[in-house]
CSV table of C-alpha atoms and ligand atoms in Angstrom, one decimal:
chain,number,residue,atom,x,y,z
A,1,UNK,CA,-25.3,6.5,-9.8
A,2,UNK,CA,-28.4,4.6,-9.1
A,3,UNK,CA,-29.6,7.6,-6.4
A,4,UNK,CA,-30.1,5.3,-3.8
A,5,UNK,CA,-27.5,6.5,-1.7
A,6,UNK,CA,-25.3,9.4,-1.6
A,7,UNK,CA,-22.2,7.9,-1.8
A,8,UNK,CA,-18.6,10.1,-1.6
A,9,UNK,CA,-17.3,10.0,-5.0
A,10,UNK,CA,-15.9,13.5,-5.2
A,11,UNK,CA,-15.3,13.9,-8.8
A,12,UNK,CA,-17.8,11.9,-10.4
A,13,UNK,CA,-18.4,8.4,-11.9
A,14,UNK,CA,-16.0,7.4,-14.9
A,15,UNK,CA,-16.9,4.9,-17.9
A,16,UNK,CA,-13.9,3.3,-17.6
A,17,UNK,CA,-14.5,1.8,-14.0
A,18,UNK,CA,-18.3,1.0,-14.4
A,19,UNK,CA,-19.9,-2.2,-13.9
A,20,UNK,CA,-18.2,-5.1,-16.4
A,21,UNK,CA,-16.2,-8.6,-15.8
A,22,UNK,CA,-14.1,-7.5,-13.6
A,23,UNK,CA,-16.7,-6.6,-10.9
A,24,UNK,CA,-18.1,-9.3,-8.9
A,25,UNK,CA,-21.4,-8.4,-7.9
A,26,UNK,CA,-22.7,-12.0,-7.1
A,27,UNK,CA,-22.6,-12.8,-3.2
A,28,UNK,CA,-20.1,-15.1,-2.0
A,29,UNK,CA,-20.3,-17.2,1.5
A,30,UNK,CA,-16.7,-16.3,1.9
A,31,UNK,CA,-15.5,-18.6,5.1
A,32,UNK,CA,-12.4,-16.4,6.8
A,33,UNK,CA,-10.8,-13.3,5.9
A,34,UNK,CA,-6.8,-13.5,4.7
A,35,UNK,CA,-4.7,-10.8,6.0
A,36,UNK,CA,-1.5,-10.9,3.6
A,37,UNK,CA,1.4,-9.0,4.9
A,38,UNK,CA,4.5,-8.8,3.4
A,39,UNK,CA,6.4,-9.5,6.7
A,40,UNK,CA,9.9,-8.7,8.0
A,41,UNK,CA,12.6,-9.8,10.7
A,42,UNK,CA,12.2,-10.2,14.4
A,43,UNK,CA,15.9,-10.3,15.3
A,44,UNK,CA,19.0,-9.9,14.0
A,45,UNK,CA,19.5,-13.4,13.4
A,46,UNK,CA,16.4,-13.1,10.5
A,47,UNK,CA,17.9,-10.2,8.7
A,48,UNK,CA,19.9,-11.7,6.1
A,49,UNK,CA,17.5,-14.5,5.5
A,50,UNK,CA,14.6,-12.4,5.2
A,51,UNK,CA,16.5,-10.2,2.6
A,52,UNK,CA,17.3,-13.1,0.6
A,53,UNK,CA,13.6,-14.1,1.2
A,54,UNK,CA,12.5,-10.5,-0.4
A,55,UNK,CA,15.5,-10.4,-2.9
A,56,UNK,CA,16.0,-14.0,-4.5
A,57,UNK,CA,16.6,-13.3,-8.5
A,58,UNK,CA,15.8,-9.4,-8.3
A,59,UNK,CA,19.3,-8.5,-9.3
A,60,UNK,CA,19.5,-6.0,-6.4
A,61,UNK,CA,22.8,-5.1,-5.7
A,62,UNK,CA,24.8,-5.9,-2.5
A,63,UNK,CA,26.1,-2.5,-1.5
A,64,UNK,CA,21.4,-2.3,-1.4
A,65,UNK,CA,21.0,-4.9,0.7
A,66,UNK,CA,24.0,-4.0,3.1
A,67,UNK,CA,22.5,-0.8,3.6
A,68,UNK,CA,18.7,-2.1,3.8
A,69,UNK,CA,20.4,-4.9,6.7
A,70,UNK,CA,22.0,-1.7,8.3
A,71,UNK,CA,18.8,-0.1,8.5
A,72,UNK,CA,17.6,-3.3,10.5
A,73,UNK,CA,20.3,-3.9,12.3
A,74,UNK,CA,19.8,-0.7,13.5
A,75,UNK,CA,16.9,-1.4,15.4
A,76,UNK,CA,17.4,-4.5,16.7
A,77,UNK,CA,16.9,-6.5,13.7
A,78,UNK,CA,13.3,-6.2,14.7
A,79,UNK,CA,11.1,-4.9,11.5
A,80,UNK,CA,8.0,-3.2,13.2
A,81,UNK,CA,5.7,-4.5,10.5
A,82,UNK,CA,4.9,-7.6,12.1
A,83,UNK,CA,3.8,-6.2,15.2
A,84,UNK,CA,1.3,-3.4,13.3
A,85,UNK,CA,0.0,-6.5,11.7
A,86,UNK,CA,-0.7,-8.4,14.8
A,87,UNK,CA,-2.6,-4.8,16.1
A,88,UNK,CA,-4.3,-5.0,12.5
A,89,UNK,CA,-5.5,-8.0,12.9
A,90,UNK,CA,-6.4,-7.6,16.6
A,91,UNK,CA,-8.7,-4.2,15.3
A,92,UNK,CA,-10.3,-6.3,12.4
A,93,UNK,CA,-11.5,-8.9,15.0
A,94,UNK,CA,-12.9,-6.3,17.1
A,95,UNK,CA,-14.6,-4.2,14.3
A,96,UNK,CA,-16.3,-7.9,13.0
A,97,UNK,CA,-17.3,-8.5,16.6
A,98,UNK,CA,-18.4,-5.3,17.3
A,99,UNK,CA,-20.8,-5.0,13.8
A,100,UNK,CA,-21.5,-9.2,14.8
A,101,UNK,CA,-19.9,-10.9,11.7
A,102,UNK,CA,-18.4,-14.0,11.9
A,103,UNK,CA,-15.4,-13.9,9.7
A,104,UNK,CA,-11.9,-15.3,10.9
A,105,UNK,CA,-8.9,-13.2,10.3
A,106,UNK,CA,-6.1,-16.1,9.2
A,107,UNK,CA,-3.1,-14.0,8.9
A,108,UNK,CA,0.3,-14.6,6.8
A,109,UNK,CA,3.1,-12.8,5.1
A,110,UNK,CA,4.8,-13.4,1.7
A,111,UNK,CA,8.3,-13.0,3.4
A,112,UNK,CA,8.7,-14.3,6.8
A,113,UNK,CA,7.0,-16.6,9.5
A,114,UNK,CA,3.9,-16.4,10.0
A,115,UNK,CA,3.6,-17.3,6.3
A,116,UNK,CA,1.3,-17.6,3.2
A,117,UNK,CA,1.8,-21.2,3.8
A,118,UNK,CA,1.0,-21.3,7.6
A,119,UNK,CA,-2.1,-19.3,6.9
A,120,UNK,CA,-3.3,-21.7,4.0
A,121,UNK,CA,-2.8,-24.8,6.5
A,122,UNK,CA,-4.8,-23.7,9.0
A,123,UNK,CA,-7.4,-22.7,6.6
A,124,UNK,CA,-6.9,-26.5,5.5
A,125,UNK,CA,-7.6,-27.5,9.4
A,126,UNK,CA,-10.4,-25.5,9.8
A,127,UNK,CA,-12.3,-26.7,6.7
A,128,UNK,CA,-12.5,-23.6,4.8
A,129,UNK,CA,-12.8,-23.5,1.4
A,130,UNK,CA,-13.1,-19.7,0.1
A,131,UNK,CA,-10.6,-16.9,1.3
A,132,UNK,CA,-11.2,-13.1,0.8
A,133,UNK,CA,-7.8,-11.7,0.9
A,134,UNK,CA,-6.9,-8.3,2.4
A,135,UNK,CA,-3.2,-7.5,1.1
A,136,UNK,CA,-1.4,-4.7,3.1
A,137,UNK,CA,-0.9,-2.6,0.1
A,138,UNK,CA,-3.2,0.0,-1.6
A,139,UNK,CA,-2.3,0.5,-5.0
A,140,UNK,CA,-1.8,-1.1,-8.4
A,141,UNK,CA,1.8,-2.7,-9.3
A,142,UNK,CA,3.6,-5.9,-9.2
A,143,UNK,CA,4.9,-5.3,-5.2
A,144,UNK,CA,2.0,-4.1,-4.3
A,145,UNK,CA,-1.1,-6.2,-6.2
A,146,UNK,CA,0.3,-8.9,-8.4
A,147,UNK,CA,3.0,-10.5,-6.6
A,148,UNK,CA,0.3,-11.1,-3.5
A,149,UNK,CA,-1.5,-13.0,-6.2
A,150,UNK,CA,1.4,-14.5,-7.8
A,151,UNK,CA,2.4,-16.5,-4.2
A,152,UNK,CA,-1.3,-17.3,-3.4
A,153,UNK,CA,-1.6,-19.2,-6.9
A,154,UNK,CA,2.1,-20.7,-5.7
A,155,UNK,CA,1.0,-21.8,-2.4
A,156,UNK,CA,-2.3,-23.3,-3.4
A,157,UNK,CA,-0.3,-24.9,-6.3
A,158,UNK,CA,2.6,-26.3,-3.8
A,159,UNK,CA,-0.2,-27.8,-1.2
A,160,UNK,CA,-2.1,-29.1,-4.2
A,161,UNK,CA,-5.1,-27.1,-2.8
A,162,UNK,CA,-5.8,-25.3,-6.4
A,163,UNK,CA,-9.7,-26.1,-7.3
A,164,UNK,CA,-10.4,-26.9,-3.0
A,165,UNK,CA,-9.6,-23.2,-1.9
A,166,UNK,CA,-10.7,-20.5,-3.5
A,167,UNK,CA,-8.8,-17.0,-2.5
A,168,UNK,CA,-10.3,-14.0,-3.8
A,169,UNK,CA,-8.7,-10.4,-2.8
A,170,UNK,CA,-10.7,-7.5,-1.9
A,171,UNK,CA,-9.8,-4.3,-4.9
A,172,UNK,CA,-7.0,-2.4,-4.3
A,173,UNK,CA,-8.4,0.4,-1.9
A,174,UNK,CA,-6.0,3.7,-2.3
A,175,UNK,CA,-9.3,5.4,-3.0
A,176,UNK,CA,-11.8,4.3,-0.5
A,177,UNK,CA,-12.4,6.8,2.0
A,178,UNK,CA,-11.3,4.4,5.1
A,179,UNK,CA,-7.8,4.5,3.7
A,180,UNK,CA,-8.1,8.3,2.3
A,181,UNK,CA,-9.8,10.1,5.0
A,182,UNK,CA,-7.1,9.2,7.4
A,183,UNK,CA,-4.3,11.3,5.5
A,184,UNK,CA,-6.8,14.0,5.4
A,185,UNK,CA,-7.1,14.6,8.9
A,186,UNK,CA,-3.4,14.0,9.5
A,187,UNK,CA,-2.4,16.8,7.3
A,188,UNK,CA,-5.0,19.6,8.9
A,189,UNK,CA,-3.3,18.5,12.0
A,190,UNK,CA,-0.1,18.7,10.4
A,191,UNK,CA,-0.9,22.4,9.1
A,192,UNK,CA,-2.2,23.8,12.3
A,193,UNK,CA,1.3,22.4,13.9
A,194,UNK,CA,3.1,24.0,11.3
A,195,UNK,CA,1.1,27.4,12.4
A,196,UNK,CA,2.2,27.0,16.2
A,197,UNK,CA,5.5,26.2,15.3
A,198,UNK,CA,6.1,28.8,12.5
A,199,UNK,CA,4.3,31.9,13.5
A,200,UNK,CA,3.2,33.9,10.7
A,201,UNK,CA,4.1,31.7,8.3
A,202,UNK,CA,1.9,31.8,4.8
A,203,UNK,CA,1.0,28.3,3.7
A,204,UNK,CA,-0.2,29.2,0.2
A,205,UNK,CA,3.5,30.5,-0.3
A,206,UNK,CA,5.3,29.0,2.8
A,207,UNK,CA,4.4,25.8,2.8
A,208,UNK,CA,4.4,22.9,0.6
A,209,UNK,CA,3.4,19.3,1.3
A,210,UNK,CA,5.4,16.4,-0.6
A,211,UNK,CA,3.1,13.0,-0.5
A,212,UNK,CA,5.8,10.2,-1.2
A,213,UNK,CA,5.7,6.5,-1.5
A,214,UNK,CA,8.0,3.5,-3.2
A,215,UNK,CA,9.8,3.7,-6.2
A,216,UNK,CA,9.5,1.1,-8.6
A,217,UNK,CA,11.3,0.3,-12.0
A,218,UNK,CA,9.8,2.2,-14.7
A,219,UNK,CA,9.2,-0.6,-16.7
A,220,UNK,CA,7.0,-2.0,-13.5
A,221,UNK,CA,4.9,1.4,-13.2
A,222,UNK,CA,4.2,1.2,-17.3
A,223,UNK,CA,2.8,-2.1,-16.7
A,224,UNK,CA,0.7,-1.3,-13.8
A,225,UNK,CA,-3.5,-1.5,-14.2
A,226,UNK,CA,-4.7,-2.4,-17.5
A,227,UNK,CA,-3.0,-1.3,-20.5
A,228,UNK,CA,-6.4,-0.4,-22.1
A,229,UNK,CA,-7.1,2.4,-19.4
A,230,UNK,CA,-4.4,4.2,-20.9
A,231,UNK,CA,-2.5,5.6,-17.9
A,232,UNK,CA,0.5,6.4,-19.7
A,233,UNK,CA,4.2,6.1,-18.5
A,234,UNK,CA,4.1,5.7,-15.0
A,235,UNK,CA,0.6,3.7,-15.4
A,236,UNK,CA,-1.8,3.4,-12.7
A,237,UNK,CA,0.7,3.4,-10.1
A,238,UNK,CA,1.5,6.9,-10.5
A,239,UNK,CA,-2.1,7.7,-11.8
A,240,UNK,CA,-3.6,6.5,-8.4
A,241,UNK,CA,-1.1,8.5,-6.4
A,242,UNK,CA,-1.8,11.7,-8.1
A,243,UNK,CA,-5.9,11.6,-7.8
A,244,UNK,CA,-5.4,10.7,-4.2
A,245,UNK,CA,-2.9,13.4,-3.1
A,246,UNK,CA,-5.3,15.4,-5.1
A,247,UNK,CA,-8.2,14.7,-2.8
A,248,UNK,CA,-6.5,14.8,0.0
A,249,UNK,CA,-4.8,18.3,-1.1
A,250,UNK,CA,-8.0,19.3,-1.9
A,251,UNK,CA,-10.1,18.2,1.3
A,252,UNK,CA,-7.6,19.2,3.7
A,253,UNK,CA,-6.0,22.6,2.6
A,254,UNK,CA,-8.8,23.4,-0.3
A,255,UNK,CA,-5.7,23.5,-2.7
A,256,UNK,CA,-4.4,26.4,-1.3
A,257,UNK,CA,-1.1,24.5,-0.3
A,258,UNK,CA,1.2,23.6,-3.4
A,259,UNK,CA,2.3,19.8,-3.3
A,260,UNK,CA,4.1,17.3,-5.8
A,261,UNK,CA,4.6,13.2,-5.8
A,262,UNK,CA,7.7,12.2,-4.6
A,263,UNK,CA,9.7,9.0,-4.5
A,264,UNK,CA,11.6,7.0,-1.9
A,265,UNK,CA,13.2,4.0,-1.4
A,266,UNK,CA,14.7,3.4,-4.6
A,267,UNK,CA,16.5,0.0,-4.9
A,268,UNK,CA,17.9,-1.9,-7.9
A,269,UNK,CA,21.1,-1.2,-9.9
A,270,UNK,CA,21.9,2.9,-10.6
A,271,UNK,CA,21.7,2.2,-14.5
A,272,UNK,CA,17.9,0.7,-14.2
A,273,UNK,CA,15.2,3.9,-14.3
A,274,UNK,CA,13.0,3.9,-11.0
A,275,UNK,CA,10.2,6.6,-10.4
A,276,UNK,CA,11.7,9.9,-9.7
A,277,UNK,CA,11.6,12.6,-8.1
A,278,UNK,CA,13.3,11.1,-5.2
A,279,UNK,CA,12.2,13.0,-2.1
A,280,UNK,CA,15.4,14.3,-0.6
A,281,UNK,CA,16.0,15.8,-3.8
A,282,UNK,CA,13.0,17.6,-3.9
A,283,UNK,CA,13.3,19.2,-0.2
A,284,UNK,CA,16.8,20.2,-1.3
A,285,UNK,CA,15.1,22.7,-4.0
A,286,UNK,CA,12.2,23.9,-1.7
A,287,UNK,CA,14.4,26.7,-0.3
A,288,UNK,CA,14.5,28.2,-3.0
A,289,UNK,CA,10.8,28.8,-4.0
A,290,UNK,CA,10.8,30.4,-0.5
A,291,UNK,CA,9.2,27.1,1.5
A,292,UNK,CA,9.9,27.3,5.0
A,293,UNK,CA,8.0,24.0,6.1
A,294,UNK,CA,7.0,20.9,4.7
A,295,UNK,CA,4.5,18.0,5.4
A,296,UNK,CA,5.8,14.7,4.6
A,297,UNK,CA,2.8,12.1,3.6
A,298,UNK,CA,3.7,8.9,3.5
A,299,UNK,CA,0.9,7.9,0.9
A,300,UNK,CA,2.0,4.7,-0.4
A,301,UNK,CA,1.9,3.0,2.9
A,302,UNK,CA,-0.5,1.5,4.7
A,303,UNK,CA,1.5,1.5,8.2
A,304,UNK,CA,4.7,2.8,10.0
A,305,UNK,CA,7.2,0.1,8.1
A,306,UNK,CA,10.9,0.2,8.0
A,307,UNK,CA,10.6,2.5,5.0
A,308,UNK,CA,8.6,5.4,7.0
A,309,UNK,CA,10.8,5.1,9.7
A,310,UNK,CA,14.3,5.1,8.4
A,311,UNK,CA,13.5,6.7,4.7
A,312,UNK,CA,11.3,9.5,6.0
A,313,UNK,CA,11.6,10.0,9.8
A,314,UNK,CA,15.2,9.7,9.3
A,315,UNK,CA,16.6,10.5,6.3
A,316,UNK,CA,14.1,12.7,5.1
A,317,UNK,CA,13.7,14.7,8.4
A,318,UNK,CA,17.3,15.4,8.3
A,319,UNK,CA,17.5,16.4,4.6
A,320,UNK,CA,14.6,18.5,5.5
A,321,UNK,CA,16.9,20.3,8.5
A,322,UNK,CA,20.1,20.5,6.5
A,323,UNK,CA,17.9,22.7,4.0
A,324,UNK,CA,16.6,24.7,6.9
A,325,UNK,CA,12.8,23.6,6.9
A,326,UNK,CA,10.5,23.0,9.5
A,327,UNK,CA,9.2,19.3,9.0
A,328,UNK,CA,6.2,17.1,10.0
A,329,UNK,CA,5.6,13.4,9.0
A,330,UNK,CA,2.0,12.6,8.4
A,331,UNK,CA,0.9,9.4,10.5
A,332,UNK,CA,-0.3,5.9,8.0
A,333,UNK,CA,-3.4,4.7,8.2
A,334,UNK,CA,-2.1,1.9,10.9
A,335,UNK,CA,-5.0,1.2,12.9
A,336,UNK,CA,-7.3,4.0,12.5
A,337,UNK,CA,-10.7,2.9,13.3
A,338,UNK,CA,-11.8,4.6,10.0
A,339,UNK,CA,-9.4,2.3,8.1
A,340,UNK,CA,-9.9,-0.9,9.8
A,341,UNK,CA,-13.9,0.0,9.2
A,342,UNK,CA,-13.1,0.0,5.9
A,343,UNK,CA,-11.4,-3.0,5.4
A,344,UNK,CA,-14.5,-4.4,6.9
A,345,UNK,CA,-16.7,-3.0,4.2
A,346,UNK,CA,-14.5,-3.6,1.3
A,347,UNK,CA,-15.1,-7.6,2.7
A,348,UNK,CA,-18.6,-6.8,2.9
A,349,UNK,CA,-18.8,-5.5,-0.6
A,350,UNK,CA,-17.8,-8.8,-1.9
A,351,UNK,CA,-19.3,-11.1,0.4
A,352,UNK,CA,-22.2,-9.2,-0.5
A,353,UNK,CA,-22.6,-8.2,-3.7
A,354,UNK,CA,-23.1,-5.0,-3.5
A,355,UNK,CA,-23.2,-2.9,-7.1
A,356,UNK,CA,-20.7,-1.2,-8.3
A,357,UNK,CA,-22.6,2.2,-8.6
A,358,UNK,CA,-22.9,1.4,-4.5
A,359,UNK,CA,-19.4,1.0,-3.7
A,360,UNK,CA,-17.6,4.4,-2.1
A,361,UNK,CA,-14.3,5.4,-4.1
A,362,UNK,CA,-12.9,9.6,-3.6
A,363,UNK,CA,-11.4,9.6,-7.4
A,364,UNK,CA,-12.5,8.8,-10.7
A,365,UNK,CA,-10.0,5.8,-11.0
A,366,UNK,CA,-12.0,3.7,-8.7
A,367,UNK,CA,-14.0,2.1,-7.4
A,368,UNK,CA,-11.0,-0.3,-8.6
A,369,UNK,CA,-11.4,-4.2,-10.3
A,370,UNK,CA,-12.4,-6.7,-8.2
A,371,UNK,CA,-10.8,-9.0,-10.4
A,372,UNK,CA,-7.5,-8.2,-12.7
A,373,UNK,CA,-7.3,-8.8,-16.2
A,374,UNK,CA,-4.8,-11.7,-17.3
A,375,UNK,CA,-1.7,-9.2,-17.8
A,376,UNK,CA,-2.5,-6.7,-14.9
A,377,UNK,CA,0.5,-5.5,-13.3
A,378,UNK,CA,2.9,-8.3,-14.8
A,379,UNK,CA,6.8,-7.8,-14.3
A,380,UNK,CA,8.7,-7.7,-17.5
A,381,UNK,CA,11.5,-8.8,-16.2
A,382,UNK,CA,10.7,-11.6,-14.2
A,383,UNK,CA,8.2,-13.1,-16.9
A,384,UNK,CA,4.9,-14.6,-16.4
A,385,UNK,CA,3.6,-16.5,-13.6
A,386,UNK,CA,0.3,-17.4,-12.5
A,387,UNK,CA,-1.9,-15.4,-10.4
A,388,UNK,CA,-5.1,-15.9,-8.0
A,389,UNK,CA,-8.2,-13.5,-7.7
A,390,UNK,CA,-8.0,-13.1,-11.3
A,391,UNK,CA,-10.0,-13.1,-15.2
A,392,UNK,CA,-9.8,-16.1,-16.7
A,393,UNK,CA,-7.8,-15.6,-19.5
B,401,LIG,C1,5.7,-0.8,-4.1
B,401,LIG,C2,6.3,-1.5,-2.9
B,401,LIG,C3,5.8,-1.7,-1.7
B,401,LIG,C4,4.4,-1.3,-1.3
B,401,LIG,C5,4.3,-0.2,-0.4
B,401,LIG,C6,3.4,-0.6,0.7
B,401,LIG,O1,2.2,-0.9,0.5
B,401,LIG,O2,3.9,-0.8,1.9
B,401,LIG,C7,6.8,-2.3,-0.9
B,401,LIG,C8,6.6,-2.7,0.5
B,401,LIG,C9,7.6,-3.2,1.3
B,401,LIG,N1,8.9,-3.5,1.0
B,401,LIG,C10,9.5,-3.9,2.2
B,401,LIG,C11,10.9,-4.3,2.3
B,401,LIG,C12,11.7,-4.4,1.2
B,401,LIG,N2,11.4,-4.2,-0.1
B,401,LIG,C13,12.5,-4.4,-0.9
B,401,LIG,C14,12.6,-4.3,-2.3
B,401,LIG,C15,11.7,-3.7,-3.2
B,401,LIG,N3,10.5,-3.2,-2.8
B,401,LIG,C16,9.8,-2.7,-3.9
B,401,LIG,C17,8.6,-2.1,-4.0
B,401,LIG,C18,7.7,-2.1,-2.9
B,401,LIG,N4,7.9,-2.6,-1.6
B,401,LIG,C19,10.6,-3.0,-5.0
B,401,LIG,C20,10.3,-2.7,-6.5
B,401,LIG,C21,11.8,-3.6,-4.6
B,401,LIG,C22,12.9,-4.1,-5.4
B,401,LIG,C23,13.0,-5.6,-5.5
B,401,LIG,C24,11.8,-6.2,-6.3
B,401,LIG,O3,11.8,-5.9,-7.5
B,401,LIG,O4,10.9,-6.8,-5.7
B,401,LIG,C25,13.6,-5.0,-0.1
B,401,LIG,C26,14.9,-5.4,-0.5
B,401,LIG,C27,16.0,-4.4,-0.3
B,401,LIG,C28,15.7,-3.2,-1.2
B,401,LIG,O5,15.9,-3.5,-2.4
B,401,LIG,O6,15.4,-2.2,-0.7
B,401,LIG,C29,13.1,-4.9,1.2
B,401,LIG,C30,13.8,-5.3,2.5
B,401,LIG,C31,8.6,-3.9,3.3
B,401,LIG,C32,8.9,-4.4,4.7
B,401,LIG,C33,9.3,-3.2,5.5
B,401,LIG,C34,9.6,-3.6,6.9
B,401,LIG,O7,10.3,-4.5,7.2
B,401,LIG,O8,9.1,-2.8,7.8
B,401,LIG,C35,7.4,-3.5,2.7
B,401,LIG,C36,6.1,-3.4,3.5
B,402,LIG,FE1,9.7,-3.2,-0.9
């Protein structure tokens, strides 16, 4: 700390994510923000495309992507994600109007139209030459950090715009309190309901909240964040997850409540490991340490995507009811002004400069790497490829 500013870092700074190489702490004149989604279908006629879009060489089984293009058919064939990003990106324009920066929001997804590729030519159009990226994805792993580098290096590569446009990608913001502080106040809300709706019902022995969010191959988690941080098996993935719901547990029940990490939307062939506990496994046990009511958080997610809905407000509410438990589903972050003021700032932060000691982050993790090491996050499986916004090797 440098004592200029009180700055929310609950637990302290930690060696491991002090100033180095892979803060940038020099100002950029950054010309337009990129808001990188990861897109979905917007009728039933994109279904099957867009899940060959997502899927192509990921050895995901077809009795997966039947059920996944159930899940869409199911509601149209319309994927709500595209929509939240359109308010997204509606929110950041207001919030850089409103604080009188003038910063473009280009917007485009990884798997459907708009895309990357749209995005990148209009930045073309319009002349600009540096991008800082926004991906709709807090944490560390290939989905959710690496492979939004991996297709800006592709793109730039296949519009021969590598050395013209630069993209750099704002740090991966799980701990920064516009993304926290949102979760916080949805589960005090979520506790008081569970009060009215459960009378005389004991949260520290009554209640327990399960935060969940994607599971990912086990070999994937291991590789997530640098290997010389020394996260262990489920690497940063799971490390980030656990000093969050911490926080959050921590802020909005003062611990009293007991929680675990749970895992959903598990894809990929039975025989491959994937993060467990799965989450309808876990409500199925609650019972019997005498829960009565749970609070679902969807942690992993930065808004109310096909996964929330169907996986949690679906399946998970009616595991939840077969097991006789009272259940509420924490809202995402979505547009909450505190998130999308966040965003803001985390652009700020690199546009600016501003030190590392400066920069707000609720766990010792963070504040997290502006720019990855060579091998961050790399999948195994699918080999090396080139990435943007990252060390030089
Ligand atoms: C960590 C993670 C996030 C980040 C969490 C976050 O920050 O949101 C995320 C986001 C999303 N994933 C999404 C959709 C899909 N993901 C799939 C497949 C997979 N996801 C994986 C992981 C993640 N995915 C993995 C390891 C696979 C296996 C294939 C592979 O190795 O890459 C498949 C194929 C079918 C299936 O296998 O399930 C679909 C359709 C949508 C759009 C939802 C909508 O339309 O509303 C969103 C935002
Ligand atoms: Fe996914």
């Amino acid at each position: 700390m440098t004592g200029t500013e009180a700055v929310p870092r609950v637990l302290g700074a930690t060696p491991a994510a002090a100033s180095g190489p892979e803060h940038v702490t020099e100002p950029v004149a950054y010309d337009a923000i990129l808001l990188a989604g990861f897109g979905g279908p917007e009728g039933q006629d994109d279904v099957i495309p867009f899940l060959r879009n997502v899927t192509r060489g990921r050895g995901i089984p077809e009795e997966r992507l039947e059920e996944v293009a159930h899940h869409y058919r199911h509601f149209g064939g319309v994927s709500p994600i595209n929509d939240q990003n359109r308010e997204l990106k509606a929110a950041l324009e207001a919030e850089l109007a409103s604080r009188g920066i003038d910063l473009p929001v280009l917007w485009g997804n990884r798997n459907w139209d708009p895309y990357l590729e749209d995005a990148l030519a209009e930045a073309q159009e319009r002349g600009f030459t540096k991008l800082i990226a926004i991906a709709t994805s807090a944490y560390s792993s290939y989905s959710s950090c690496r492979q939004y580098r991996e297709d800006f290096a592709r793109v730039l590569e296949e519009k021969g715009l590598e050395g013209t446009i630069q993209i750099d990608k704002v740090r991966q913001f799980f701990d920064h309190p516009g993304f926290v502080e949102p979760f916080i106040e949805g589960v005090r809300n979520a506790v008081d309901e569970l009060r009215e709706r459960v009378p005389g019902i004991d949260p520290a022995t009554e209640m327990r909240i399960l935060y969940s969010t994607h599971s990912i191959p086990s070999t994937d988690a291991a590789k997530s964040g640098p290997a010389e941080r020394g996260f262990g098996e489920g690497g940063a993935y799971a490390a980030q997850h656990l000093a969050v719901a911490e926080i959050v547990s921590q802020e909005a029940t003062g611990g009293v409540i007991g929680w675990d990490l749970v895992y959903q939307s598990r894809s990929g062939p039975p025989s491959m490991p994937w993060l467990e506990p799965d989450i309808n496994d876990r409500i199925a046990e609650l019972p019997a340490l005498g829960v009565k009511a749970v609070i679902i958080v969807p942690l992993g997610f930065v808004s109310d995507h096909m996964e929330v809905l169907w996986d949690l407000d679906n399946e998970a509410m009616e595991t939840s009811e077969e097991n006789g438990l009272v259940a509420v589903r924490v809202p995402t972050p979505g547009t909450h002004a505190r998130y999308v003021k966040g965003l803001v700032d985390l652009v700020l932060e690199r546009r600016d400069g501003v030190p590392v000691e400066q920069r707000p982050a609720l766990t010792t993790l963070g504040p997290w790497y502006d720019v990855c090491r060579p091998g961050c996050c790399e999948n195994v499986r699918l080999g090396f490829k080139p990435a943007a916004a990252g060390l030089a090797p």
